Coordinates of C-alpha atoms in Angstrom, one line a residue:
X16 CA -21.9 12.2 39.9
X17 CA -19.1 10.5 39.4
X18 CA -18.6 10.5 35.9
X19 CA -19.1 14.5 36.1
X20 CA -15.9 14.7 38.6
X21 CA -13.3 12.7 36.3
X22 CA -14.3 14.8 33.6
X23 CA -14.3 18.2 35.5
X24 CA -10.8 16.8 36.8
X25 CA -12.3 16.7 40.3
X26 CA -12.1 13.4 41.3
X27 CA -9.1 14.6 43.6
X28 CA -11.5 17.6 44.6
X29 CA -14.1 17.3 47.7
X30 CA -17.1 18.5 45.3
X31 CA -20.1 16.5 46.5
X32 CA -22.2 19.1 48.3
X33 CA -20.9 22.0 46.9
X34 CA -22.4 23.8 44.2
X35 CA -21.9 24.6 40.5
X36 CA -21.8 28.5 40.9
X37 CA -18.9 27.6 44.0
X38 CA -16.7 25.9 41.4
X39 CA -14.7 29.0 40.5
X40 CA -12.4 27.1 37.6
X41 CA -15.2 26.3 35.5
X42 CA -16.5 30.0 34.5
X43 CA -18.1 28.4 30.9
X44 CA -19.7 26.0 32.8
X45 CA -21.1 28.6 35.2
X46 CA -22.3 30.9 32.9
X47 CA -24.4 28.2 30.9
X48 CA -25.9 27.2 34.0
X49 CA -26.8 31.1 35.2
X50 CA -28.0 31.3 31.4
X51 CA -30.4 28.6 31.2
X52 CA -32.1 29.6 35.0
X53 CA -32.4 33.5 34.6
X54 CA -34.0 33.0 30.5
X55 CA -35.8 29.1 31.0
X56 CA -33.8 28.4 27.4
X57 CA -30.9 25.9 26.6
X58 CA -27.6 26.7 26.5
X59 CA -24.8 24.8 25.0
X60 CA -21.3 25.6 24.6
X61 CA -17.6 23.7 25.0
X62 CA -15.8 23.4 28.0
X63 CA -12.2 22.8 27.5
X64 CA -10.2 21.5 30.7
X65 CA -6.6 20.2 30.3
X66 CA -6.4 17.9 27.4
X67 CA -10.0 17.4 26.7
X68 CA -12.8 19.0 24.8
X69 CA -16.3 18.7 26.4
X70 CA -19.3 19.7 25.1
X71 CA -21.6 21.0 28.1
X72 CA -25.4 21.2 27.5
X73 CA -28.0 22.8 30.1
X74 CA -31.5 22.3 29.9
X75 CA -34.4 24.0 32.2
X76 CA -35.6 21.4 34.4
X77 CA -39.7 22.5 35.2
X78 CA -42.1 21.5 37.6
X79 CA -45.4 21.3 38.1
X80 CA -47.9 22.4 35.5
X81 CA -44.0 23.0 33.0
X82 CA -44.6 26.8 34.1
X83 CA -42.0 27.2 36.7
X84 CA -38.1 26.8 36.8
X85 CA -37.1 24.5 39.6
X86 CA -33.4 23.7 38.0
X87 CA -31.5 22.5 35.6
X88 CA -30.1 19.4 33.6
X89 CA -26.3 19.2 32.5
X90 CA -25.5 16.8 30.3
X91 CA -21.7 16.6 29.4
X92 CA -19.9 14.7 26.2
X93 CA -16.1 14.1 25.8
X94 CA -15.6 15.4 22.1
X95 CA -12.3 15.4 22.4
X96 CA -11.5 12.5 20.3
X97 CA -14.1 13.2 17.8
X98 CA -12.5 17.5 17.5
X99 CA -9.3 15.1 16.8
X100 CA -10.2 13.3 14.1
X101 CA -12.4 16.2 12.8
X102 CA -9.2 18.4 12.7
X103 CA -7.3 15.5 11.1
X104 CA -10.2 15.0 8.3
X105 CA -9.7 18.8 7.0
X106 CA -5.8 18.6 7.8
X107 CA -5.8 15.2 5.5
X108 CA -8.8 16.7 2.7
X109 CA -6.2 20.2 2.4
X110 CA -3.0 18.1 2.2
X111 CA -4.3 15.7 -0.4
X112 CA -5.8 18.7 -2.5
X113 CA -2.6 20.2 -2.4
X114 CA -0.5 17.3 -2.9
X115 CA -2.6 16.4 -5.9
X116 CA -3.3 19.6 -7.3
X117 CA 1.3 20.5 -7.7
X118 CA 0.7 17.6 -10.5
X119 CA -1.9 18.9 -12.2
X120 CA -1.0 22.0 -12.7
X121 CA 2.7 20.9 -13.7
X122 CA 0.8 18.6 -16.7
X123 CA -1.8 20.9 -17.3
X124 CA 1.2 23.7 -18.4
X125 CA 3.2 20.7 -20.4
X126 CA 0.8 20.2 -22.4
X127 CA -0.8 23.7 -22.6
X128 CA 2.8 25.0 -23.7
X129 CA 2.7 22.2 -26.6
X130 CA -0.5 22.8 -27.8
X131 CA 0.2 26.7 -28.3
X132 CA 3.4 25.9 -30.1
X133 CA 2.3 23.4 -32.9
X134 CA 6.4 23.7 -33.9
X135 CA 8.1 23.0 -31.1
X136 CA 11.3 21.1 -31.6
X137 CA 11.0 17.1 -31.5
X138 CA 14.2 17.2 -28.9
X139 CA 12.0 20.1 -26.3
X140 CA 8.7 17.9 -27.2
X141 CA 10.3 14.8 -26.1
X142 CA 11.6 16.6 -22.8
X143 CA 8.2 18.0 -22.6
X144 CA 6.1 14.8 -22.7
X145 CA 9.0 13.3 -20.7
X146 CA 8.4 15.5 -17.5
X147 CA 4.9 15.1 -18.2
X148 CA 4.7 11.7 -17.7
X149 CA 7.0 12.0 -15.0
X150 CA 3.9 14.3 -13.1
X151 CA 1.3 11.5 -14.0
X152 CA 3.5 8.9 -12.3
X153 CA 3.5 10.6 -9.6
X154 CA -0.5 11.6 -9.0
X155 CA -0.3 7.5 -9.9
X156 CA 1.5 7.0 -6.7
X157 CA -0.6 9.4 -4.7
X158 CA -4.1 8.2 -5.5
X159 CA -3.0 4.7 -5.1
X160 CA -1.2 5.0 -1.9
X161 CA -4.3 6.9 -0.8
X162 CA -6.5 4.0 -1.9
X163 CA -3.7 1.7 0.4
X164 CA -4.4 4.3 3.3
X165 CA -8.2 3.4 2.9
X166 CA -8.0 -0.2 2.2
X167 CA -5.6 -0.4 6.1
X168 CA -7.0 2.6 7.6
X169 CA -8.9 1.3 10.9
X170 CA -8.2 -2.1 10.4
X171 CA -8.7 -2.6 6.8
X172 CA -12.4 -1.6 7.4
X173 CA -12.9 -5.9 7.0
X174 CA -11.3 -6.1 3.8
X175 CA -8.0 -8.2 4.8
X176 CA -7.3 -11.4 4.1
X177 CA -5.6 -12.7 7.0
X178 CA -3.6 -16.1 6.4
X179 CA -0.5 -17.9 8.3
X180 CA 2.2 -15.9 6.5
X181 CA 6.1 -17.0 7.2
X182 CA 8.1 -13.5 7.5
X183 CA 11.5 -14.9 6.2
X184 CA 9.8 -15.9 3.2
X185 CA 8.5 -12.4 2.7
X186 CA 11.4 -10.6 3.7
X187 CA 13.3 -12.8 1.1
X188 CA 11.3 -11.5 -1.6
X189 CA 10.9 -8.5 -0.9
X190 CA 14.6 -8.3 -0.4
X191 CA 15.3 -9.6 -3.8
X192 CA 12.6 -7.1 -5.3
X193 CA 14.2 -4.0 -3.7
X194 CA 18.1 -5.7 -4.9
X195 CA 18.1 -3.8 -8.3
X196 CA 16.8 -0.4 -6.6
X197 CA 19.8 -0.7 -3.9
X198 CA 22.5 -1.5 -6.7
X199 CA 21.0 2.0 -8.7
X200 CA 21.5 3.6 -5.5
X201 CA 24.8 2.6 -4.7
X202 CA 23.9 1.4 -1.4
X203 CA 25.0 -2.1 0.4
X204 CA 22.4 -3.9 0.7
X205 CA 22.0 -6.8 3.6
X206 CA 19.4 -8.9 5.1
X207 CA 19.4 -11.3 8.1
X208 CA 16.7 -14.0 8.4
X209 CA 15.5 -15.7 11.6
X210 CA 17.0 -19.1 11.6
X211 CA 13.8 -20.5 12.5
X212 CA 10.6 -20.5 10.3
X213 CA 8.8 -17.2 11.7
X214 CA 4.9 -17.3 11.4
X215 CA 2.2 -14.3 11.6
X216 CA -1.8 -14.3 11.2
X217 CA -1.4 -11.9 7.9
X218 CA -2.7 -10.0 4.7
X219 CA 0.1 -11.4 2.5
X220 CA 0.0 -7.8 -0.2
X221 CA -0.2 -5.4 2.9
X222 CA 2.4 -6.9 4.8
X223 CA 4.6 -7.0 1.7
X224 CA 4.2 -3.4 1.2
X225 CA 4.5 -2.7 4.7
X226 CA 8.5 -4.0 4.4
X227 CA 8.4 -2.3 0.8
X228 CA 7.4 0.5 1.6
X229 CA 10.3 0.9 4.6
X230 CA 13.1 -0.6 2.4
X231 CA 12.4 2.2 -0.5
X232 CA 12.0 4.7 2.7
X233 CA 15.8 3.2 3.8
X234 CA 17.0 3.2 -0.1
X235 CA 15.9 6.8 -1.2
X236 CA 17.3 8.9 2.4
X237 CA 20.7 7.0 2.2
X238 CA 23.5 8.6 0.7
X239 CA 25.9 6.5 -2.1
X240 CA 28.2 3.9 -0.3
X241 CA 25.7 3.5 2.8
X242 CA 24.4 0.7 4.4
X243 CA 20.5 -0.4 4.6
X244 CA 20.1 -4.2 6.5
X245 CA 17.0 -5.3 7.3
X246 CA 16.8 -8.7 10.1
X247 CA 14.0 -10.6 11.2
X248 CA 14.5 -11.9 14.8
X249 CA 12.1 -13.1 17.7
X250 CA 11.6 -10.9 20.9
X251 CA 12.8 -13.2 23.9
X252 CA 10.4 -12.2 26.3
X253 CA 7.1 -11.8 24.5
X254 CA 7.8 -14.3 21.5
X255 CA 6.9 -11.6 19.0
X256 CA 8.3 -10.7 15.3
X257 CA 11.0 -8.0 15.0
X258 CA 11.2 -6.9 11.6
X259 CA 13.9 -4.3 11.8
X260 CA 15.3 -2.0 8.8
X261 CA 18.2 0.0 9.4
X262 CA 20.1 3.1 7.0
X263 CA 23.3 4.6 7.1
X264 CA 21.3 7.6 5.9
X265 CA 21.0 11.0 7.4
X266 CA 18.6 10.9 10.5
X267 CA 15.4 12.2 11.6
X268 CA 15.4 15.4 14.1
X269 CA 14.2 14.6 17.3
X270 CA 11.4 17.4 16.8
X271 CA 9.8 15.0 13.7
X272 CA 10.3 11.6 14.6
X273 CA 6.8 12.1 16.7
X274 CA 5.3 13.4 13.5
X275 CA 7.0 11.2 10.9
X276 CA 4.0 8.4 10.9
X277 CA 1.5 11.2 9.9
X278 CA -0.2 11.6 7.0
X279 CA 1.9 13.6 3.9
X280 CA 4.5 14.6 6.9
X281 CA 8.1 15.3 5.7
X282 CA 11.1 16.0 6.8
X283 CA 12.4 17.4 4.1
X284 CA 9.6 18.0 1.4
X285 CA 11.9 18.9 -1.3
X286 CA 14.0 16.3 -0.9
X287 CA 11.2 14.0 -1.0
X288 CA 9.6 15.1 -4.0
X289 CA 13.1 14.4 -6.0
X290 CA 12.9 11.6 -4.7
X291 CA 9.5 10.5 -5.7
X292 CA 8.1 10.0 -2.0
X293 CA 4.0 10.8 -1.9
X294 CA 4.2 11.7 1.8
X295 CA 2.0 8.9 2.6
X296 CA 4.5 5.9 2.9
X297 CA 5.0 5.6 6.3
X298 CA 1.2 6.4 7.5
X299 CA 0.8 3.3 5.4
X300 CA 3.2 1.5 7.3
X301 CA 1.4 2.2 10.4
X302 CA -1.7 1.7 9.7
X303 CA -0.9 -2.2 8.3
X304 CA 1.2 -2.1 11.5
X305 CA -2.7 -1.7 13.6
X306 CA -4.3 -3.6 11.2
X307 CA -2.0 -6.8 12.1
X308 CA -2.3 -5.6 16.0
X309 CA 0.9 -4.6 15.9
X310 CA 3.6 -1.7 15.9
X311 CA 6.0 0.2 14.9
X312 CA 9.0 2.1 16.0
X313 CA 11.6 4.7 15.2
X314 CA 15.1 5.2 16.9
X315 CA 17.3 8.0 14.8
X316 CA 20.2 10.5 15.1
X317 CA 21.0 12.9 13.2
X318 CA 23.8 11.8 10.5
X319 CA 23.9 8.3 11.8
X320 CA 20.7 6.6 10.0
X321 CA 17.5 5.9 11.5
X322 CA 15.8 1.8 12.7
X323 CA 12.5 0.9 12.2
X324 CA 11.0 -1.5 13.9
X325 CA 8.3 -3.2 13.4
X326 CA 6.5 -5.8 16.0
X327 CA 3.9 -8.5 15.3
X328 CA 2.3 -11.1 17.5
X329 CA 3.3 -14.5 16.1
X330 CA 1.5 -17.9 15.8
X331 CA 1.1 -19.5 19.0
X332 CA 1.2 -23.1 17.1
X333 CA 4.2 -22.1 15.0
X334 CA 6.6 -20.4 18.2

C-alpha cells in the first residue's frame, strides 16, 4: 500500500505487483517474511533504511479450518523517533549521574578528611568547608536547573503561566540584575531597547531566565575588556521579537554550534566548570524558546564572539 512504499523509500520505485521476495534491498524484510511462511510463527525484527528505524512484524495469515498457511500479514511502525528519544533518555539519565555524582564525591572527601583529622588547623578547616560549600552550590545549580528543564521541557508540560509580557521591561531588569556580574567581570556591558513597547503571550520567570540565562552564558565566555550588548528589535517582515545577545568572547567551533543546545553539552568542559556553568543552561534556553513557540539561534566565529538570537511571535493587538 501506499504507506508501505514511503516507508520502504519506494514511492519513486514501480513496486505494485511485484513481490516482497523481488525486493532485493530489503534482505531483513525478506528473511522475516520466508521465516514466518516456512515455520507458521511470527517474526519481528527492525528494518533500518536511510534515516529511519522501522520495526517490521510478520504474522501467519491462515485459512480455512486455521490449519493451513495461505500468507502473511506485515505490519510496519516508524520507531525512529521513539529509538531517538530512548537514546536521549539514557544519554541524559548517564550525564546527569555523572554530573551529579563529581560533587558528591568532592564533599563526601571534604568532610571525610575533616572528620579523620579532629586537629586540623582552623585556616585548612576554613579552606576545607570553603570548597565544600563551593561543591554544594554547585549540585544546587544542577538539580534546580534540572527541575527548570522539567518544568519547560515539552511545553512546560501545562504548568506555564502565560500573560501579556512587555520585553523591554524585562530586558531592563534583567539588564540591571546581570550589571554587578559584568562590572566583576570586567566586561562592557550595553543594552538597546526597542523604541516601541514590545508585547509577547509569556511565562514572566521562564522568559526572565531564558535572557538570564544567555547574559551569564555572554558574561562568563568573555574575556576582560570585552563587549556583551544585548538589543531588542522587531523583525520587519514577520513582526516578531528579536532578542539578540552578543560577546566579544571566544567563539564556538563550527563542529559544536549544532550540538551546543543539548543537554550537559560543552565546549570546553573544564572551562565551564571554573566557571560554574551546569551544562544545562542553554537546553534551558531552548526549551523556554518551544515552550513560547519560538526559537533560537546561534551565529559564531572563532575568536570573534558568538549572537544569540532569540525569536518570539508578538501580540497581534500590541504590533
Amino acid at each position: 500500500n501506499d504507506s508501505a512504499r514511503l516507508m520502504l523509500g519506494l514511492d519513486k520505485t514501480p513496486a505494485p505487483g511485484r513481490r516482497i521476495q523481488q525486493l532485493d534491498d530489503y534482505p531483513v524484510l525478506k528473511a522475516l517474511l520466508d521465516r514466518c511462511l516456512g515455520e507458521s510463527e511470527a517474526a519481528e525484527d527492525m528494518l533500518s533504511i536511510a534515516e529511519q528505524m522501522l520495526k517490521v512484524s510478520v504474522v501467519p495469515l491462515y485459512g480455512e479450518h486455521n490449519k493451513l498457511v495461505i500468507g502473511a500479514i506485515i505490519v510496519m511502525q516508524d520507531f525512529t523517533e521513539r529509538m531517538r528519544y530512548e537514546e536521549m533518555r539514557r544519554d541524559f539519565v548517564a550525564n546527569a549521574s555523572h554530573e551529579l555524582k563529581t560533587p558528591i564525591a568532592a564533599i563526601r572527601g571534604f568532610v571525610e578528611t575533616i572528620l579523620d583529622d579532629p586537629d586540623m588547623p582552623p585556616t585548612t578547616l576554613s579552606q576545607f568547608l570553603t570548597r565544600t560549600r563551593k561543591q554544594v552550590e554547585r549540585l544546587n545549580n544542577i538539580v534546580q536547573d534540572l527541575i527548570d528543564l522539567s518544568r519547560f521541557d515539552s511545553g512546560g508540560g501545562g504548568t506555564l503561566v502565560k500573560q501579556p509580557v512587555e520585553l523591554n521591561a524585562l530586558i531592563q531588569a534583567s539588564f540591571e540584575d546581570k550589571a554587578d556580574d559584568a562590572v566583576r567581570a570586567r566586561i562592557v556591558f550595553s543594552k538597546r531597547l526597542n523604541a516601541r513597547p514590545v508585547y509577547v503571550s509569556g511565562d514572566v520567570d521562564g522568559l526572565r531566565q531564558m535572557i538570564s540565562n544567555l547574559l551569564d552564558n555572554a558574561i562568563k565566555y568573555s574575556e576582560a575588556d570585552g563587549r556583551v550588548e544585548i538589543s531588542l528589535e522587531l523583525d520587519q517582515d514577520t513582526g516578531g521579537a528579536l532578542i539578540r545577545v552578543t560577546d566579544s568572547g571566544m567563539g564556538i567551533p563550527r563542529e559544536d554550534q549544532q550540538r551546543i543546545f543539548e543537554r550537559f553539552y560543552r565546549v570546553d568542559r573544564a572551562r565551564s566548570r571554573d566557571a560554574g556553568g551546569t551544562g544545562l543552561g542553554l537546553s534551558i534556553v531552548k526549551h523556554i524558546c518551544q515552550a513560547h513557540d519560538g526559537t533560537v539561534e546561534l551565529t559564531s566565529r572563532i575568536d570573534h564572539g558568538s549572537t544569540f538570537t532569540v525569536t518570539l511571535p508578538t501580540l497581534p493587538e500590541h504590533r
